[in-house]
XYZ file of C-alpha atoms in Angstrom:
416
model
C -0.136 -0.098 -0.001
C 1.495 3.419 -0.909
C 0.436 6.412 1.022
C -0.105 10.056 -0.102
C 2.229 12.701 1.223
C 0.740 16.151 0.975
C 3.115 18.412 -1.018
C 2.748 21.285 1.418
C 3.635 19.160 4.314
C 6.595 17.478 2.534
C 7.900 20.947 1.611
C 7.686 22.475 5.027
C 9.196 19.507 6.889
C 11.964 19.101 4.130
C 13.010 22.658 4.157
C 13.018 22.940 7.905
C 15.191 19.861 8.403
C 17.533 20.588 5.485
C 18.033 24.253 6.615
C 19.189 22.802 10.062
C 22.016 20.871 8.399
C 23.154 23.702 6.199
C 25.486 26.601 7.145
C 23.798 29.550 5.890
C 25.734 32.773 6.452
C 24.071 35.264 8.648
C 20.892 33.374 9.042
C 19.457 32.238 12.367
C 17.557 29.165 11.634
C 14.945 27.831 14.147
C 15.696 24.368 15.719
C 12.059 23.436 16.455
C 9.342 23.119 13.916
C 5.927 23.024 15.591
C 3.216 21.154 13.754
C -0.229 21.853 15.086
C -3.797 21.412 14.042
C -7.073 19.516 15.000
C -7.061 16.035 16.103
C -7.021 13.159 13.698
C -5.630 15.093 10.677
C -2.528 12.670 10.435
C 0.093 15.053 11.592
C 2.352 12.223 12.994
C 1.767 9.928 10.149
C 2.639 12.534 7.436
C 5.907 13.073 9.528
C 6.742 9.458 9.441
C 5.967 9.280 5.649
C 8.360 12.319 4.992
C 11.031 10.691 7.249
C 10.827 7.451 5.382
C 10.957 9.297 1.912
C 14.032 11.453 2.923
C 15.786 8.451 4.727
C 15.780 10.209 8.021
C 16.251 8.336 11.361
C 13.892 9.492 14.269
C 14.323 9.600 18.052
C 10.950 9.690 19.520
C 9.538 11.163 22.832
C 5.842 10.962 23.848
C 4.046 13.873 25.489
C 3.323 11.333 28.282
C 6.923 11.056 29.152
C 7.086 14.819 30.101
C 5.701 14.220 33.563
C 7.301 12.148 36.348
C 7.087 11.979 40.119
C 10.721 12.752 40.205
C 11.425 16.334 39.418
C 13.850 16.840 36.637
C 13.506 13.491 34.836
C 11.558 14.660 31.899
C 13.991 17.663 31.235
C 16.946 15.116 31.672
C 15.177 12.655 29.299
C 15.093 15.462 26.438
C 18.705 16.366 26.837
C 19.712 12.679 26.766
C 17.724 11.916 23.756
C 18.981 15.108 21.963
C 22.725 14.073 22.777
C 21.876 10.537 21.476
C 20.624 11.884 18.261
C 23.456 14.134 17.769
C 25.757 11.064 18.194
C 23.618 9.044 15.687
C 24.262 11.836 13.118
C 28.005 11.616 13.631
C 28.092 7.776 13.593
C 25.475 6.953 10.980
C 26.512 9.918 8.700
C 22.885 10.685 7.821
C 20.143 12.974 8.801
C 18.400 12.379 12.232
C 15.754 14.342 14.143
C 14.232 14.456 17.525
C 10.473 14.220 17.425
C 8.165 14.903 20.344
C 4.600 13.929 19.848
C 1.691 15.748 21.543
C 3.949 18.377 23.315
C 0.704 20.447 24.419
C -0.599 17.394 26.144
C 2.450 16.966 28.256
C 3.676 20.567 28.731
C 0.475 22.653 28.034
C -1.557 24.382 30.633
C -5.202 24.133 29.775
C -6.914 26.160 32.591
C -6.745 27.115 36.104
C -7.306 23.621 37.135
C -4.165 22.287 35.468
C -1.275 22.416 37.786
C 1.945 23.942 36.571
C 4.411 21.544 37.882
C 8.288 21.771 38.337
C 8.589 19.257 35.550
C 6.456 21.481 33.075
C 8.719 24.434 33.902
C 11.935 22.426 33.440
C 10.655 20.905 30.163
C 9.751 24.502 28.715
C 13.047 25.826 29.964
C 15.103 22.920 28.570
C 13.490 23.244 25.095
C 14.173 26.869 25.218
C 17.743 26.455 26.073
C 18.332 23.843 23.299
C 16.640 26.270 20.747
C 19.098 29.027 21.806
C 22.171 26.814 22.045
C 21.682 23.670 19.983
C 25.485 22.696 19.842
C 25.808 22.911 23.607
C 23.437 20.609 25.403
C 24.659 19.301 28.775
C 23.410 16.670 31.111
C 22.763 17.569 34.723
C 25.967 17.014 36.853
C 28.445 16.698 33.849
C 29.973 19.117 31.255
C 31.363 18.220 28.015
C 32.951 21.130 25.864
C 32.867 19.213 22.728
C 30.279 20.919 20.407
C 27.368 18.658 19.447
C 25.859 18.377 16.019
C 22.804 20.385 15.491
C 19.714 18.349 15.635
C 16.219 19.564 14.217
C 13.387 19.024 16.718
C 9.906 18.326 15.459
C 7.048 18.734 17.880
C 3.341 18.085 17.168
C 0.229 19.219 19.048
C -3.388 20.351 18.831
C -3.408 23.686 20.582
C 0.126 25.508 21.037
C -1.654 28.363 22.721
C -1.470 26.189 25.835
C 2.226 26.209 25.813
C 4.660 28.572 27.433
C 4.564 31.748 25.151
C 8.454 32.387 25.095
C 8.923 28.835 23.857
C 6.745 29.298 20.763
C 8.033 32.647 19.816
C 9.494 33.263 16.380
C 13.217 32.421 16.266
C 12.869 29.378 18.680
C 9.906 27.629 17.115
C 8.769 27.887 13.440
C 4.920 27.079 13.447
C 3.112 25.221 10.649
C -0.670 24.708 11.020
C -1.722 21.534 9.237
C -5.195 21.472 7.793
C -5.601 19.295 4.802
C -7.737 20.804 1.923
C -9.837 18.736 -0.123
C -7.279 17.703 -2.618
C -5.059 16.675 0.147
C -7.945 14.581 1.764
C -8.651 13.094 -1.713
C -5.013 12.093 -2.078
C -4.771 10.641 1.493
C -7.980 8.818 1.299
C -7.144 7.402 -2.015
C -3.926 5.892 -0.462
C -5.803 4.408 2.340
C -8.311 2.539 -0.045
C -5.777 1.948 -2.934
C -5.765 -1.730 -2.661
C -9.690 -1.850 -2.332
C -10.337 -1.006 -5.884
C -12.095 2.413 -5.319
C -11.850 4.724 -8.508
C -10.589 8.311 -8.099
C -14.242 9.453 -8.695
C -15.613 7.197 -5.847
C -12.845 8.455 -3.560
C -13.937 11.998 -4.258
C -17.578 11.214 -3.615
C -16.603 9.551 -0.404
C -14.644 12.539 0.788
C -17.554 14.926 -0.315
C -20.031 12.862 1.561
C -18.173 13.477 4.965
C -16.562 16.856 4.441
C -16.166 17.558 8.050
C -14.409 14.337 9.144
C -10.733 14.056 9.885
C -8.409 11.784 8.143
C -8.450 9.180 10.932
C -12.149 8.747 10.270
C -11.475 7.045 6.952
C -8.854 4.736 8.440
C -11.461 3.724 11.059
C -13.982 3.316 8.390
C -11.718 0.859 6.373
C -11.253 -1.062 9.562
C -15.039 -1.068 10.172
C -15.727 -2.922 6.935
C -13.915 -6.150 8.346
C -16.169 -6.184 11.465
C -18.744 -8.431 9.886
C -16.139 -11.226 8.870
C -14.492 -10.976 12.209
C -17.687 -11.391 13.900
C -18.642 -14.362 11.744
C -15.070 -15.990 12.714
C -15.822 -15.498 16.376
C -19.350 -17.087 16.116
C -17.908 -19.901 14.156
C -15.102 -20.845 16.705
C -17.042 -19.868 19.668
C -16.208 -17.052 22.171
C -14.546 -19.461 24.566
C -12.198 -20.729 21.876
C -11.211 -17.430 20.316
C -8.109 -16.897 22.510
C -6.840 -20.479 22.006
C -7.411 -20.342 18.275
C -5.590 -17.030 17.757
C -2.750 -16.748 20.273
C -0.077 -19.539 20.272
C -2.168 -21.668 18.149
C -0.595 -24.515 16.174
C -3.175 -23.778 13.263
C -2.274 -21.173 10.669
C -3.788 -17.772 11.366
C -7.340 -17.302 10.122
C -7.773 -15.774 6.525
C -10.391 -13.257 5.626
C -11.704 -12.615 2.048
C -11.735 -9.182 0.795
C -14.895 -7.693 1.979
C -17.219 -5.334 0.031
C -15.632 -1.960 -0.450
C -18.257 -0.632 -2.724
C -18.965 3.055 -2.273
C -22.441 2.428 -1.054
C -21.245 0.110 1.590
C -18.651 2.554 2.752
C -21.215 5.354 2.978
C -23.547 3.236 4.944
C -20.939 2.233 7.411
C -19.681 5.933 7.558
C -23.144 7.134 8.377
C -23.377 4.674 11.281
C -19.972 6.004 12.641
C -21.182 9.591 12.296
C -24.342 8.678 14.201
C -22.225 7.413 17.029
C -20.168 10.473 17.180
C -23.379 12.572 17.566
C -24.703 10.325 20.279
C -21.476 10.878 22.223
C -21.768 14.614 21.715
C -25.476 14.785 22.547
C -25.682 12.355 25.480
C -24.411 14.687 28.084
C -24.977 12.110 30.853
C -22.241 13.439 33.099
C -23.504 16.903 32.789
C -27.012 15.699 33.902
C -25.498 13.841 36.692
C -23.435 16.737 37.806
C -26.435 19.029 37.589
C -28.579 16.673 39.721
C -25.840 16.375 42.401
C -25.316 20.030 42.471
C -28.781 20.316 43.737
C -28.168 17.829 46.490
C -27.572 19.127 49.948
C -24.699 16.524 50.655
C -23.076 17.113 47.340
C -19.300 18.075 47.526
C -17.346 18.637 44.342
C -14.686 16.080 43.773
C -11.063 17.546 44.043
C -8.935 17.964 41.049
C -5.799 15.567 40.955
C -2.833 17.747 41.073
C -0.937 18.040 37.790
C -3.781 16.462 35.792
C -5.783 18.671 33.238
C -9.340 18.520 33.631
C -9.811 17.956 29.879
C -7.247 17.891 27.004
C -9.681 17.878 23.993
C -10.654 21.508 23.477
C -9.468 23.556 26.342
C -12.915 24.429 27.456
C -13.176 22.474 30.725
C -16.498 23.563 32.014
C -19.707 21.622 32.689
C -22.175 22.537 30.186
C -25.821 22.218 31.012
C -28.209 20.439 28.763
C -29.168 22.711 25.905
C -32.515 24.274 25.979
C -35.125 25.964 23.635
C -34.256 29.435 25.063
C -32.934 31.657 22.206
C -30.531 34.383 22.719
C -31.055 37.872 21.161
C -28.872 38.891 18.229
C -27.519 41.662 20.495
C -26.455 39.080 23.079
C -24.807 36.683 20.553
C -23.022 39.897 18.879
C -21.575 40.869 22.351
C -20.273 37.268 22.937
C -18.701 37.306 19.609
C -17.112 40.797 20.236
C -15.624 39.820 23.567
C -14.091 36.575 22.288
C -12.867 38.217 19.160
C -10.804 40.548 21.303
C -9.040 37.525 22.848
C -10.972 37.702 26.199
C -12.941 34.821 28.056
C -16.405 34.676 29.187
C -18.059 33.359 32.390
C -21.541 33.504 33.885
C -23.026 34.236 37.179
C -26.539 34.078 38.830
C -28.266 35.418 41.883
C -31.764 35.460 43.249
C -33.770 38.642 43.972
C -32.806 38.871 47.752
C -29.148 38.350 47.192
C -29.188 40.722 44.189
C -29.771 43.764 46.468
C -26.361 42.790 48.270
C -24.551 42.083 45.076
C -23.975 38.438 46.291
C -23.376 36.814 42.748
C -22.551 33.257 42.333
C -20.725 31.560 39.575
C -22.760 29.256 37.334
C -20.210 26.609 37.506
C -18.302 27.326 34.458
C -14.514 28.094 34.025
C -13.510 30.887 31.581
C -14.944 30.013 28.151
C -13.102 31.011 24.947
C -15.340 29.474 22.085
C -18.437 31.352 20.676
C -20.564 28.172 20.458
C -19.778 26.819 23.957
C -20.618 30.247 25.387
C -23.897 30.496 23.615
C -24.770 26.874 24.377
C -23.855 27.251 28.069
C -25.841 30.487 28.404
C -28.980 29.133 26.899
C -28.706 26.248 29.462
C -28.234 28.487 32.307
C -31.228 30.739 31.311
C -33.465 27.768 31.810
C -31.644 26.308 34.805
C -31.775 29.549 36.782
C -35.180 30.778 35.475
C -36.603 33.291 37.857
C -33.170 34.649 38.844
C -30.812 37.179 37.447
C -28.138 35.806 35.066
C -25.276 37.982 33.882
C -22.377 37.626 31.428
C -18.819 38.551 32.635
C -16.048 39.325 30.107
C -12.592 38.619 31.461
C -9.151 39.750 30.357
C -6.968 36.533 30.988
C -3.690 38.479 30.752
C -4.605 41.407 33.088
C -6.820 38.826 35.103
C -9.502 41.449 35.477
C -13.218 41.931 34.471
C -13.838 44.115 31.401
C -17.611 43.933 31.120
C -20.566 42.685 33.307
C -24.015 42.630 31.520
C -27.201 41.284 32.874
C -28.850 38.959 30.546
C -31.923 37.875 32.388
C -34.097 39.407 35.056
C -36.709 37.766 37.045
C -39.568 39.880 35.845
C -38.126 41.169 32.501
C -37.273 39.990 29.145
C -33.971 38.175 28.250
């Protein structure tokens, strides 16, 4: 199976790596290339294809290795892997790179509930030091004056705004936002289904049927087509005998005939997968459970685990109430859009009529929101949940850590 490499991706990665191995007079080349974009778009896999095409050897670090119960271990690991990669360049006589996957998951700070640990500080400081002095990277407790070979560093992530700002500044990190366009998607999906007999026209129709889906959706779709044969195999040998039949069995591995990869079958399976995605998004069972518990007299919020982000998917870690039929005015929506467009955050507060006279406002339970849809959805729910109370919108400047606007959206005896 031959895979498709997006030309833009190949050019960006190839130029960055090659520049780091050249001596360009008077030119300061960033050591780090940060590839970011939404989840499931094949950032890491595209990197692997480029490395294979260019004959580059890779030393990998996972974002999960950037935290440890022992302070200083992740920073030492980065320095050690960097020095090992520099030695590989010298010994193998070929291009080598250091790659850190999901850097924002290991070193990012998503909200006030994410503890900024000593290791997080040291990881950021270490990467900044390497970016500034790529030929002088020492291990703690030892010093070697011999200059190292410069090693390009490739990092991937979803949201680099969660990283320490001085680390991602120009000069230290070159940024590349990866969002495949339709042609890229057609090429990549065509490579996924190349051995399955889909024509270029059918590949285009498949991509156009699910335009909002990421690249990993199509890989999962191809795997899904085999489910029926695997299910038949399990029923044939029996659930009790599957383990003995497959693992350490004297018999040859089971063989499966090529399933039906017709366009209609793929679209049918894809629609089922989309339906499952929507059920996950719409269920909100945890939100309902939390809302019920908030109303309980004996309810006590569970403490956050130190050093553990409350969520790492979107950075909006708040408990959204169930959506309601309350419709916001265009004026309110415009105000939300204006606040977020200025880079500020939004929170919501409520108070009953008695406490309103003393100004004893209470938070509705959200953290600071930075996405328009999330803010509108949350506000619509709160207008229903706190019907008969005052509800106000609060605009917050996260840098100055101060309120910039307070607007009452709902009054007990007035219109929203």
